[in-house]
Amino acid sequence: MDAYDAGTIERKWQDVWEADRAFYVDDPLPGAAPEDRHFYMLEMLPYPSGNNLHMGHVLNYTLGDVVTHFRRRHGYRVLRPMGFDSFGLPAENAAIKEGGHPLEITERNIASITHLMRRMGWAIDWAREVSAHEPSYYRWTQWLFLKFFENGLAYREAAPVNWCPNDQTVLSNEHVVDGRCWRCGAVVETRNMEQWFFKITAYADQLLDDLETIDWPERTKKIQRQHIGRSEGAQVLFRLEELDRDVPVFTTRPDTLFGATFFVLAPESPLVEELAAENEEVMSYARIAAARPTEERATREKTGVFTGRYAVNPVNDEKLPIWVADYVLMEYGTGAIMAVPAHDDRDREFAEKFDLPIRTVIDDDGRLTGSGEFDGLPWREAVVGITEWLDERGRGKAAINYRLRDWSFSRQRYWGCPIPIVHCPDHGAVPVPEDQLPLLLPDVDDYRPKGKPPLASNGDWIATTCPVCGGPAEREADTMDTFVDSSWYFLRYADPHNERGPFDRALVDYWMPIDQYIGGIDHAKGHLLYSRFFVKAMNDLGMLGFREPFARLFHQGWVRQEGKRMSKSAGDSAIDLVEKFGADPIRIYILFQGPADQDIDWSPDGIDPMVRFLRRLWRVVAAAAEGPAPPNGLDTPLARKAHETIARVTDDIDRRFAFNTPIAAVMELVNELSKGPDDPAARFAAETAVSLIQPYAPHIAEELWSRLGHERLWEHPWPEADASLLRRDTVVLVVQVNGKVRDRIEVPAGLPEDELVARAKGSARAQAHLNGEEPRAFVVPDKLVNLVV
RNA sequence: GCCGGAGUGGCGGAAUUGGCAGACGCGCCGGACUCAAAAUCCGGUGUCCUCGCGGGCGUGUGGGUUCGAGCCCCACCUCCGGCACCA
């Protein structure tokens, strides 16, 4: 027989699958039969920011591929599409680096990555391919934006936002990591700018509560819960006599109100100017503090300045001095706090530095003191009591506060989805009429960031007329964050060519929610939160019939090379590797390294052993293929091993979501087969090994399957273990004395406990350790007897 | 600082419900085939004592529960991740 040659057989079968449209899935016929079982398998789509993929992608998509084949062969109609997150900073920065136009470079990268994906043999429905930068896609991104805008879920407002001075654009809170830009690492500044926001905060409670309804890793839910940051407390009104106004403050500890000794405003608070416009010291502090990078603000020693003004504490009418200090953040609560130095570390630090009074109002037993009528009350009860007291007098009320901010999604960059809005001097922000969508992104020569949106320099495009009055108006020059594109792409796959709407609701409701989503945990609080928000909002707008997009989620581990996370610019190139070793060896390698959710240290040295295993499989199966076709239901040791392997592999993939141990199980079967080629069940064992390895190494499996005289393994039913062959006639009984293994004896299966004990006592090796004493016995039927003296 | 997760041979890892620790693969040692090499195949491989039979020890550290603990409980150490002036 010829030798195993990965490259040749892989191309052969890839051509067959292509011609057969093997992995393209049809939509359900109207009134689909109840036995129609379907499964939506999706992995996070790649950025085409390079012409290649790294081994982290290879792990991600190979995992999805195993699940896809496994489900298909269990009779499911499986939707497994692919697309490209082709707008946005990653692609645009790559284009700037290469010095070409983003469109040209993005499309070249997509072609190259698509080629690689086909070469990996991944079972993808390419008829549904979608890219964010295609007008046929972003037309509907714009349409969705308009629906959100019309329903008050998208709005424009001047607000302090995160500004990356390197990428020259605003960033969402979710993409500032340790005070730095997630893409380039530059220290982020705060700027006050007119920005577009999605009203994700309106869904804070639902985003929190519905986490209970989805099968996600607990750590991911934790990240989202923490990010939403719901906390319960009270809103308390402090009187500012000079302004004749009440100022609200959020606190989780209204029970400490009697301990408040001063009052602090964030430097960005509009109240600072209202109270101290003429105080140069205060204004200058506020200006400098507000401009400081967030990162620096968080680590510095406390600073602040007294305004000379006072706020009135509603519980005792005391006048509290109002300070301005940058340890109070404008983004959280109301940008003003009551300071209780006795019971808050930050307030205490500030009080000590500026010599402000510290008043204890909760004693060592957790009861109130110095708090008037509330003295003696346990503090938890006082939280309720004082809140009620305030409420009755109109001086406060119970309140819930969130850390989650609205999602700022406008970007001052070129390569993104244009925001279909026209600014009219008379009518404000006016939507571009639906029949004028898509609003095409114009071709420009100079798309590089210059601190203002590149589209703003494009006079011909910017100048337009108001859809309401026909008067002169200007187009919105910002573009959308690429995370808007990826917040609904999974819906478009269900109906990718629809020209009348983003999708047909019946199709989306049929396929969604996604049964299994796989991707990196780095998207835990960005993409995974935005997509949940989009689906909830679209559900409320009557566009779809479910409220969560991803029923089950899995995060693959990081693939590292020499200790560093692999990226498209660092580490071995997947294209080079697949040409050198073949797709099957790489697919098996990346899944064999360990549990898929654990990090992997990549080394190309690990691939050769996988090539050796596949060669061994090839040889052993070829030998078995020469034997006679086996009768059914043979009961031989090899047949039993094959059935055990079916049971193990099936359970590992299906229930345990374990992908490394099935490969080990098939290796064991191949080892047994290689030792017992004369077993009458050799051919059955060979067919079983080939069938079970197919989701991992579909090309060699298909080739061997055909050499075994069969066809179309990719749609052949998954094998079933014969329960009668999983049962054993005899078992090896472990005999322990005082918990230590002293003997192993073969006994018939299913013996009663007293018989097992009798056999164990009969063991000469065990007796040698019993010293003639009569032992107590503990029995695990068919497994173990522990004799204790 | 707060909240998670993880520590098993020389290495990646396995042990699914508290019941044989180390499956499978790598590496290493020995052997077969070969003029030789590659490839392939066979055997061995936690550690210590022992010619051997056999025995002692062993899953980060210390304790506990149990007939029995890698797995459960308590304390600690180390590493990784998330959050971090969030009132």
Short mmCIF file of N, CA, C and O (backbone and C1' of nucleotides) in Angstrom, two decimals, chain A residues 223 226 231 251-252 297-298 302 327-329 332 337 346 403 525 592-593 595 598 609 612 616 619 651 655-656 660 664 667-668 671 740 742 744 765 769 778 780 784 786 788, chain B residues 1-7 12-17 19-27 39-43 53-57 66-68 80-87:
data_model
loop_
_atom_site.label_atom_id
_atom_site.label_comp_id
_atom_site.label_asym_id
_atom_site.label_seq_id
_atom_site.Cartn_x
_atom_site.Cartn_y
_atom_site.Cartn_z
N ILE A 223 -17.28 38.20 35.56
CA ILE A 223 -16.72 39.39 34.93
C ILE A 223 -17.87 40.33 34.53
O ILE A 223 -17.79 41.54 34.73
N GLN A 226 -19.51 41.89 37.65
CA GLN A 226 -18.65 42.91 38.21
C GLN A 226 -18.68 44.18 37.37
O GLN A 226 -18.69 45.28 37.88
N SER A 231 -25.15 48.09 42.76
CA SER A 231 -25.11 48.15 44.22
C SER A 231 -26.31 48.90 44.75
O SER A 231 -26.78 49.87 44.16
N THR A 251 -25.12 56.64 48.16
CA THR A 251 -24.31 55.94 49.16
C THR A 251 -24.88 54.55 49.39
O THR A 251 -26.09 54.34 49.31
N THR A 252 -23.96 53.59 49.65
CA THR A 252 -24.43 52.25 50.03
C THR A 252 -24.59 52.17 51.54
O THR A 252 -25.06 51.17 52.05
N ARG A 297 -4.50 59.15 38.28
CA ARG A 297 -5.44 59.57 39.32
C ARG A 297 -5.63 58.48 40.37
O ARG A 297 -5.78 58.75 41.55
N ALA A 298 -5.64 57.21 39.92
CA ALA A 298 -5.96 56.11 40.80
C ALA A 298 -4.83 55.77 41.75
O ALA A 298 -5.06 55.14 42.78
N LYS A 302 -3.78 61.47 47.92
CA LYS A 302 -4.98 62.29 47.86
C LYS A 302 -4.63 63.78 47.72
O LYS A 302 -3.75 64.29 48.39
N TYR A 327 -10.28 62.15 43.90
CA TYR A 327 -10.60 60.75 44.23
C TYR A 327 -12.09 60.49 44.06
O TYR A 327 -12.52 59.33 44.10
N VAL A 328 -12.84 61.50 43.83
CA VAL A 328 -14.25 61.31 43.50
C VAL A 328 -14.39 61.35 41.97
O VAL A 328 -13.86 62.24 41.31
N LEU A 329 -15.07 60.34 41.47
CA LEU A 329 -15.16 60.16 40.02
C LEU A 329 -16.50 60.66 39.50
O LEU A 329 -17.54 60.39 40.09
N TYR A 332 -19.12 57.77 38.25
CA TYR A 332 -19.86 56.87 39.12
C TYR A 332 -20.78 57.67 40.03
O TYR A 332 -20.40 58.72 40.55
N ILE A 337 -20.00 63.17 46.69
CA ILE A 337 -20.15 62.19 47.77
C ILE A 337 -20.28 62.90 49.12
O ILE A 337 -19.85 64.03 49.30
N ARG A 346 -10.98 55.75 52.15
CA ARG A 346 -10.54 56.86 51.29
C ARG A 346 -10.84 58.20 51.95
O ARG A 346 -10.02 59.12 51.94
N ARG A 403 -22.27 50.44 37.93
CA ARG A 403 -21.01 50.90 37.37
C ARG A 403 -21.09 50.98 35.85
O ARG A 403 -20.34 51.73 35.24
N LYS A 525 -16.41 41.11 28.58
CA LYS A 525 -17.23 42.26 28.94
C LYS A 525 -17.42 43.21 27.78
O LYS A 525 -18.04 44.26 27.94
N PHE A 592 -4.78 17.70 21.14
CA PHE A 592 -4.22 16.64 21.98
C PHE A 592 -3.41 17.20 23.15
O PHE A 592 -3.14 16.49 24.12
N GLN A 593 -3.03 18.46 23.06
CA GLN A 593 -2.11 19.02 24.05
C GLN A 593 -2.65 19.05 25.48
O GLN A 593 -1.89 19.06 26.43
N PRO A 595 -6.60 19.91 28.00
CA PRO A 595 -7.98 20.39 27.97
C PRO A 595 -8.07 21.69 27.18
O PRO A 595 -7.20 22.56 27.30
N GLN A 598 -7.64 25.19 28.61
CA GLN A 598 -6.38 25.46 29.31
C GLN A 598 -5.37 26.02 28.31
O GLN A 598 -5.41 25.71 27.13
N PRO A 609 5.05 13.73 16.25
CA PRO A 609 4.42 12.57 16.87
C PRO A 609 3.00 12.32 16.36
O PRO A 609 2.57 11.18 16.28
N ARG A 612 3.26 10.67 13.11
CA ARG A 612 3.58 9.24 13.33
C ARG A 612 2.32 8.46 13.67
O ARG A 612 2.12 7.36 13.18
N ARG A 616 0.67 5.42 11.51
CA ARG A 616 0.40 4.14 12.14
C ARG A 616 -1.05 3.73 11.90
O ARG A 616 -1.34 2.58 11.56
N ARG A 619 -1.37 2.55 8.31
CA ARG A 619 -0.78 1.24 8.09
C ARG A 619 -1.67 0.13 8.66
O ARG A 619 -1.97 -0.86 8.00
N ASP A 651 -18.94 10.00 25.07
CA ASP A 651 -19.21 10.66 26.34
C ASP A 651 -18.28 11.86 26.55
O ASP A 651 -18.69 12.91 27.01
N ARG A 655 -20.74 14.96 26.65
CA ARG A 655 -21.09 15.38 28.00
C ARG A 655 -19.97 16.18 28.66
O ARG A 655 -20.22 17.17 29.34
N ARG A 656 -18.72 15.74 28.44
CA ARG A 656 -17.63 16.37 29.20
C ARG A 656 -16.98 17.51 28.45
O ARG A 656 -16.16 18.23 29.01
N ASN A 660 -9.20 16.23 24.25
CA ASN A 660 -7.88 15.60 24.22
C ASN A 660 -7.98 14.10 24.49
O ASN A 660 -7.32 13.29 23.85
N ALA A 664 -6.57 10.13 22.79
CA ALA A 664 -5.84 9.09 23.53
C ALA A 664 -6.58 7.77 23.45
O ALA A 664 -5.96 6.71 23.30
N MET A 667 -6.02 6.23 20.12
CA MET A 667 -4.64 5.72 20.08
C MET A 667 -4.56 4.35 20.74
O MET A 667 -3.90 3.44 20.23
N GLU A 668 -5.24 4.21 21.87
CA GLU A 668 -5.25 2.91 22.55
C GLU A 668 -5.85 1.84 21.66
O GLU A 668 -5.31 0.73 21.57
N ASN A 671 -3.46 0.89 19.02
CA ASN A 671 -2.39 0.06 19.59
C ASN A 671 -2.85 -1.38 19.75
O ASN A 671 -2.10 -2.32 19.43
N LYS A 740 -4.10 -0.59 51.56
CA LYS A 740 -2.99 -0.73 50.62
C LYS A 740 -3.25 -1.91 49.69
O LYS A 740 -3.66 -2.99 50.15
N ARG A 742 -2.77 -5.12 47.90
CA ARG A 742 -1.90 -6.27 48.14
C ARG A 742 -2.04 -7.33 47.08
O ARG A 742 -1.18 -8.18 46.92
N ARG A 744 -4.37 -8.56 43.19
CA ARG A 744 -5.43 -8.38 42.19
C ARG A 744 -5.85 -9.77 41.76
O ARG A 744 -4.99 -10.56 41.35
N ARG A 765 -1.64 -13.45 49.20
CA ARG A 765 -0.88 -12.21 49.39
C ARG A 765 -1.53 -11.32 50.45
O ARG A 765 -0.86 -10.67 51.22
N HIS A 769 -0.62 -10.22 55.11
CA HIS A 769 -0.64 -8.93 55.81
C HIS A 769 -1.73 -8.87 56.87
O HIS A 769 -1.89 -7.84 57.51
N PHE A 778 -14.72 -3.67 53.51
CA PHE A 778 -15.47 -2.65 52.77
C PHE A 778 -15.42 -3.01 51.30
O PHE A 778 -14.35 -3.29 50.77
N VAL A 780 -16.48 -2.42 47.20
CA VAL A 780 -17.04 -1.72 46.03
C VAL A 780 -17.30 -2.82 45.01
O VAL A 780 -16.35 -3.40 44.48
N LEU A 784 -13.40 -3.64 44.17
CA LEU A 784 -12.40 -3.55 45.23
C LEU A 784 -12.95 -4.06 46.55
O LEU A 784 -14.13 -3.89 46.85
N ASN A 786 -11.64 -3.84 50.59
CA ASN A 786 -10.63 -3.36 51.54
C ASN A 786 -10.81 -4.11 52.86
O ASN A 786 -11.86 -4.03 53.49
N VAL A 788 -9.77 -4.59 56.68
CA VAL A 788 -9.18 -3.73 57.71
C VAL A 788 -9.01 -4.49 59.02
O VAL A 788 -9.96 -5.09 59.52
P G B 1 -2.36 42.56 50.20
"O5'" G B 1 -3.86 43.12 50.06
"C5'" G B 1 -4.54 43.55 51.22
"C4'" G B 1 -5.78 44.24 50.78
"C3'" G B 1 -6.86 43.34 50.19
"O3'" G B 1 -7.66 42.77 51.20
"C1'" G B 1 -6.52 45.21 48.77
P C B 2 -8.07 41.22 51.11
"O5'" C B 2 -9.31 41.25 50.13
"C5'" C B 2 -10.49 41.97 50.47
"C4'" C B 2 -11.40 42.07 49.28
"C3'" C B 2 -11.67 40.75 48.57
"O3'" C B 2 -12.68 40.00 49.22
"C1'" C B 2 -11.10 42.37 46.96
P C B 3 -12.60 38.38 49.19
"O5'" C B 3 -13.05 38.05 47.71
"C5'" C B 3 -14.33 38.43 47.23
"C4'" C B 3 -14.43 38.12 45.76
"C3'" C B 3 -14.02 36.71 45.37
"O3'" C B 3 -15.04 35.77 45.68
"C1'" C B 3 -13.03 38.22 43.88
P G B 4 -14.64 34.22 45.84
"O5'" G B 4 -14.75 33.73 44.34
"C5'" G B 4 -13.70 32.98 43.83
"C4'" G B 4 -13.77 32.96 42.34
"C3'" G B 4 -12.98 31.79 41.76
"O3'" G B 4 -13.84 30.69 41.55
"C1'" G B 4 -12.10 33.80 40.92
P G B 5 -13.37 29.26 42.12
"O5'" G B 5 -12.20 28.86 41.12
"C5'" G B 5 -12.49 28.71 39.72
"C4'" G B 5 -11.21 28.60 38.93
"C3'" G B 5 -10.22 27.54 39.41
"O3'" G B 5 -10.60 26.25 38.98
"C1'" G B 5 -9.06 29.53 38.95
P A B 6 -10.11 24.97 39.85
"O5'" A B 6 -8.53 24.96 39.59
"C5'" A B 6 -8.03 24.65 38.30
"C4'" A B 6 -6.55 24.90 38.23
"C3'" A B 6 -5.70 24.02 39.12
"O3'" A B 6 -5.54 22.74 38.54
"C1'" A B 6 -4.94 26.25 39.26
P G B 7 -4.85 21.55 39.40
"O5'" G B 7 -3.33 22.01 39.27
"C5'" G B 7 -2.32 21.21 39.78
"C4'" G B 7 -1.04 21.98 39.80
"C3'" G B 7 0.00 21.29 40.67
"O3'" G B 7 1.28 21.44 40.13
"C1'" G B 7 -0.55 23.43 41.58
P G B 12 4.84 20.17 32.23
"O5'" G B 12 3.93 19.78 30.98
"C5'" G B 12 3.88 20.64 29.85
"C4'" G B 12 2.90 20.09 28.85
"C3'" G B 12 1.53 19.73 29.41
"O3'" G B 12 0.72 20.88 29.58
"C1'" G B 12 2.28 17.99 28.02
P G B 13 -0.44 20.91 30.65
"O5'" G B 13 -1.43 19.80 30.08
"C5'" G B 13 -2.27 19.03 30.92
"C4'" G B 13 -2.46 17.69 30.26
"C3'" G B 13 -3.33 16.72 31.05
"O3'" G B 13 -4.66 16.82 30.58
"C1'" G B 13 -1.23 15.72 30.60
P A B 14 -5.85 16.48 31.53
"O5'" A B 14 -5.73 14.92 31.76
"C5'" A B 14 -6.08 14.04 30.70
"C4'" A B 14 -6.08 12.62 31.17
"C3'" A B 14 -6.98 12.30 32.35
"O3'" A B 14 -8.33 12.22 31.95
"C1'" A B 14 -4.93 11.15 32.55
P A B 15 -9.46 12.69 32.95
"O5'" A B 15 -9.31 11.66 34.16
"C5'" A B 15 -9.71 10.31 33.99
"C4'" A B 15 -9.36 9.53 35.22
"C3'" A B 15 -9.89 10.10 36.53
"O3'" A B 15 -11.25 9.78 36.72
"C1'" A B 15 -7.63 9.47 36.78
P U B 16 -12.13 10.62 37.71
"O5'" U B 16 -12.90 11.53 36.66
"C5'" U B 16 -13.78 12.56 37.07
"C4'" U B 16 -15.13 12.41 36.40
"C3'" U B 16 -16.01 11.33 37.01
"O3'" U B 16 -17.36 11.77 36.98
"C1'" U B 16 -15.72 10.92 34.73
P U B 17 -17.90 12.92 37.93
"O5'" U B 17 -18.36 12.13 39.24
"C5'" U B 17 -18.97 12.87 40.28
"C4'" U B 17 -19.22 11.96 41.45
"C3'" U B 17 -17.98 11.21 41.93
"O3'" U B 17 -17.97 11.19 43.35
"C1'" U B 17 -19.70 9.67 41.40
P G B 19 -14.04 7.53 43.77
"O5'" G B 19 -13.11 6.27 44.04
"C5'" G B 19 -11.75 6.46 44.42
"C4'" G B 19 -11.08 5.12 44.65
"C3'" G B 19 -11.34 4.12 43.54
"O3'" G B 19 -10.19 3.30 43.44
"C1'" G B 19 -12.18 3.28 45.58
P C B 20 -8.99 3.72 42.47
"O5'" C B 20 -8.14 2.39 42.59
"C5'" C B 20 -7.56 1.99 43.83
"C4'" C B 20 -6.25 1.33 43.54
"C3'" C B 20 -5.28 2.18 42.71
"O3'" C B 20 -3.95 1.90 43.14
"C1'" C B 20 -5.76 0.19 41.57
P A B 21 -3.31 2.86 44.18
"O5'" A B 21 -3.16 4.22 43.36
"C5'" A B 21 -2.25 4.26 42.27
"C4'" A B 21 -2.73 5.25 41.27
"C3'" A B 21 -1.83 5.38 40.07
"O3'" A B 21 -2.24 4.46 39.08
"C1'" A B 21 -2.25 7.53 40.98
P G B 22 -1.20 3.85 38.06
"O5'" G B 22 -0.77 5.09 37.18
"C5'" G B 22 -1.72 5.75 36.33
"C4'" G B 22 -1.04 6.95 35.74
"C3'" G B 22 0.21 6.61 34.94
"O3'" G B 22 -0.21 6.42 33.59
"C1'" G B 22 0.61 8.44 36.42
P A B 23 0.74 5.78 32.50
"O5'" A B 23 -0.34 5.29 31.44
"C5'" A B 23 -1.29 4.31 31.79
"C4'" A B 23 -2.59 4.57 31.09
"C3'" A B 23 -2.47 4.96 29.61
"O3'" A B 23 -2.36 3.81 28.79
"C1'" A B 23 -3.93 6.45 30.70
P C B 24 -1.17 3.67 27.75
"O5'" C B 24 -1.39 4.94 26.81
"C5'" C B 24 -2.48 4.99 25.90
"C4'" C B 24 -2.52 6.36 25.24
"C3'" C B 24 -1.17 6.87 24.73
"O3'" C B 24 -0.83 6.31 23.47
"C1'" C B 24 -2.19 8.57 25.96
P G B 25 0.68 6.01 23.12
"O5'" G B 25 1.30 7.48 23.00
"C5'" G B 25 0.94 8.31 21.91
"C4'" G B 25 1.47 9.70 22.13
"C3'" G B 25 2.97 9.84 22.32
"O3'" G B 25 3.69 9.70 21.11
"C1'" G B 25 1.85 11.20 23.88
P C B 26 5.20 9.23 21.15
"O5'" C B 26 5.95 10.47 21.82
"C5'" C B 26 6.04 11.71 21.14
"C4'" C B 26 6.67 12.74 22.02
"C3'" C B 26 8.10 12.48 22.44
"O3'" C B 26 9.01 12.80 21.40
"C1'" C B 26 6.87 13.21 24.31
P G B 27 10.27 11.87 21.14
"O5'" G B 27 11.14 12.09 22.47
"C5'" G B 27 11.71 13.36 22.75
"C4'" G B 27 12.30 13.36 24.14
"C3'" G B 27 13.31 12.26 24.43
"O3'" G B 27 14.60 12.63 23.97
"C1'" G B 27 11.72 12.34 26.18
P A B 39 13.78 8.36 12.30
"O5'" A B 39 12.73 7.44 11.53
"C5'" A B 39 11.85 8.03 10.57
"C4'" A B 39 11.13 6.94 9.80
"C3'" A B 39 10.38 5.93 10.65
"O3'" A B 39 9.10 6.40 11.03
"C1'" A B 39 11.71 4.79 9.08
P U B 40 8.53 6.02 12.47
"O5'" U B 40 8.35 4.44 12.38
"C5'" U B 40 7.40 3.89 11.48
"C4'" U B 40 7.56 2.39 11.42
"C3'" U B 40 7.44 1.68 12.76
"O3'" U B 40 6.09 1.51 13.15
"C1'" U B 40 9.33 0.85 11.61
P C B 41 5.70 1.53 14.67
"O5'" C B 41 6.19 0.09 15.15
"C5'" C B 41 5.65 -1.08 14.55
"C4'" C B 41 6.46 -2.28 14.96
"C3'" C B 41 6.62 -2.46 16.46
"O3'" C B 41 5.48 -3.06 17.04
"C1'" C B 41 8.71 -2.74 15.41
P C B 42 5.07 -2.71 18.53
"O5'" C B 42 6.10 -3.58 19.36
"C5'" C B 42 6.09 -5.00 19.27
"C4'" C B 42 7.21 -5.57 20.10
"C3'" C B 42 7.30 -5.03 21.52
"O3'" C B 42 6.38 -5.66 22.38
"C1'" C B 42 9.45 -5.00 20.56
P G B 43 5.74 -4.85 23.59
"O5'" G B 43 6.96 -4.74 24.61
"C5'" G B 43 7.43 -5.91 25.27
"C4'" G B 43 8.69 -5.61 26.04
"C3'" G B 43 8.59 -4.50 27.08
"O3'" G B 43 7.95 -4.93 28.26
"C1'" G B 43 10.59 -4.26 25.86
P C B 53 11.39 -9.13 41.31
"O5'" C B 53 10.72 -10.04 42.43
"C5'" C B 53 10.15 -11.31 42.10
"C4'" C B 53 9.78 -12.04 43.37
"C3'" C B 53 8.83 -11.30 44.29
"O3'" C B 53 7.47 -11.50 43.92
"C1'" C B 53 10.65 -12.15 45.54
P G B 54 6.48 -10.28 43.70
"O5'" G B 54 6.64 -9.42 45.02
"C5'" G B 54 6.10 -9.87 46.26
"C4'" G B 54 6.94 -9.38 47.41
"C3'" G B 54 6.62 -7.98 47.93
"O3'" G B 54 5.49 -7.99 48.78
"C1'" G B 54 8.96 -8.19 47.71
P G B 55 4.53 -6.73 48.86
"O5'" G B 55 5.43 -5.65 49.59
"C5'" G B 55 5.68 -5.78 50.98
"C4'" G B 55 6.79 -4.86 51.41
"C3'" G B 55 6.50 -3.37 51.38
"O3'" G B 55 5.69 -2.96 52.47
"C1'" G B 55 8.64 -3.76 50.50
P G B 56 4.77 -1.69 52.34
"O5'" G B 56 5.83 -0.50 52.50
"C5'" G B 56 6.48 -0.30 53.75
"C4'" G B 56 7.46 0.84 53.64
"C3'" G B 56 6.89 2.17 53.16
"O3'" G B 56 6.21 2.86 54.19
"C1'" G B 56 8.91 1.74 52.02
P C B 57 4.90 3.71 53.81
"O5'" C B 57 5.49 4.89 52.93
"C5'" C B 57 6.34 5.87 53.52
"C4'" C B 57 6.95 6.75 52.46
"C3'" C B 57 5.99 7.54 51.59
"O3'" C B 57 5.49 8.69 52.24
"C1'" C B 57 7.61 6.55 50.20
P U B 66 -13.77 10.33 61.32
"O5'" U B 66 -13.76 9.48 59.98
"C5'" U B 66 -14.96 9.32 59.23
"C4'" U B 66 -14.66 8.64 57.93
"C3'" U B 66 -13.89 7.33 58.04
"O3'" U B 66 -14.74 6.25 58.38
"C1'" U B 66 -12.97 8.66 56.32
P C B 67 -14.21 5.12 59.43
"O5'" C B 67 -13.13 4.29 58.61
"C5'" C B 67 -12.29 3.35 59.25
"C4'" C B 67 -11.55 2.56 58.22
"C3'" C B 67 -10.87 3.39 57.13
"O3'" C B 67 -9.61 3.87 57.55
"C1'" C B 67 -12.08 1.63 56.13
P G B 68 -9.20 5.33 57.23
"O5'" G B 68 -9.11 5.30 55.65
"C5'" G B 68 -8.06 4.58 55.02
"C4'" G B 68 -8.25 4.54 53.53
"C3'" G B 68 -8.35 5.90 52.86
"O3'" G B 68 -7.07 6.44 52.63
"C1'" G B 68 -10.06 4.49 52.06
P C B 80 2.47 34.79 37.57
"O5'" C B 80 1.07 34.37 36.94
"C5'" C B 80 1.02 33.60 35.74
"C4'" C B 80 -0.41 33.21 35.43
"C3'" C B 80 -1.40 34.36 35.33
"O3'" C B 80 -1.32 35.05 34.10
"C1'" C B 80 -2.34 32.64 36.63
P G B 81 -1.66 36.62 34.08
"O5'" G B 81 -3.25 36.61 34.25
"C5'" G B 81 -4.07 36.15 33.19
"C4'" G B 81 -5.49 36.04 33.65
"C3'" G B 81 -6.16 37.34 34.07
"O3'" G B 81 -6.55 38.13 32.97
"C1'" G B 81 -6.68 35.66 35.64
P G B 82 -6.62 39.73 33.12
"O5'" G B 82 -7.97 39.93 33.94
"C5'" G B 82 -9.22 39.58 33.36
"C4'" G B 82 -10.31 39.77 34.36
"C3'" G B 82 -10.41 41.16 34.98
"O3'" G B 82 -11.06 42.08 34.14
"C1'" G B 82 -10.54 39.55 36.69
P C B 83 -10.56 43.60 34.11
"O5'" C B 83 -11.00 44.11 35.55
"C5'" C B 83 -12.39 44.23 35.86
"C4'" C B 83 -12.57 44.55 37.31
"C3'" C B 83 -11.89 45.82 37.81
"O3'" C B 83 -12.54 47.01 37.41
"C1'" C B 83 -11.55 44.09 39.37
P A B 84 -11.59 48.26 37.02
"O5'" A B 84 -11.01 48.68 38.44
"C5'" A B 84 -11.89 49.12 39.45
"C4'" A B 84 -11.20 49.10 40.78
"C3'" A B 84 -10.08 50.10 40.95
"O3'" A B 84 -10.59 51.41 41.13
"C1'" A B 84 -9.43 48.04 41.88
P C B 85 -9.60 52.60 41.06
"O5'" C B 85 -9.85 53.33 42.44
"C5'" C B 85 -9.86 52.60 43.65
"C4'" C B 85 -10.47 53.43 44.74
"C3'" C B 85 -11.79 54.08 44.37
"O3'" C B 85 -12.65 54.09 45.51
"C1'" C B 85 -10.24 55.73 44.99
P C B 86 -13.43 52.72 45.82
"O5'" C B 86 -14.71 52.83 44.89
"C5'" C B 86 -15.77 53.69 45.22
"C4'" C B 86 -17.04 53.26 44.51
"C3'" C B 86 -17.30 51.76 44.54
"O3'" C B 86 -18.69 51.58 44.52
"C1'" C B 86 -17.03 52.46 42.31
P A B 87 -19.48 51.07 45.67
"O5'" A B 87 -19.31 52.07 46.89
"C5'" A B 87 -20.33 52.95 47.16
"C4'" A B 87 -19.82 54.02 48.09
"C3'" A B 87 -20.82 55.17 48.27
"O3'" A B 87 -21.76 54.88 49.27
"C1'" A B 87 -18.70 56.04 47.74
#
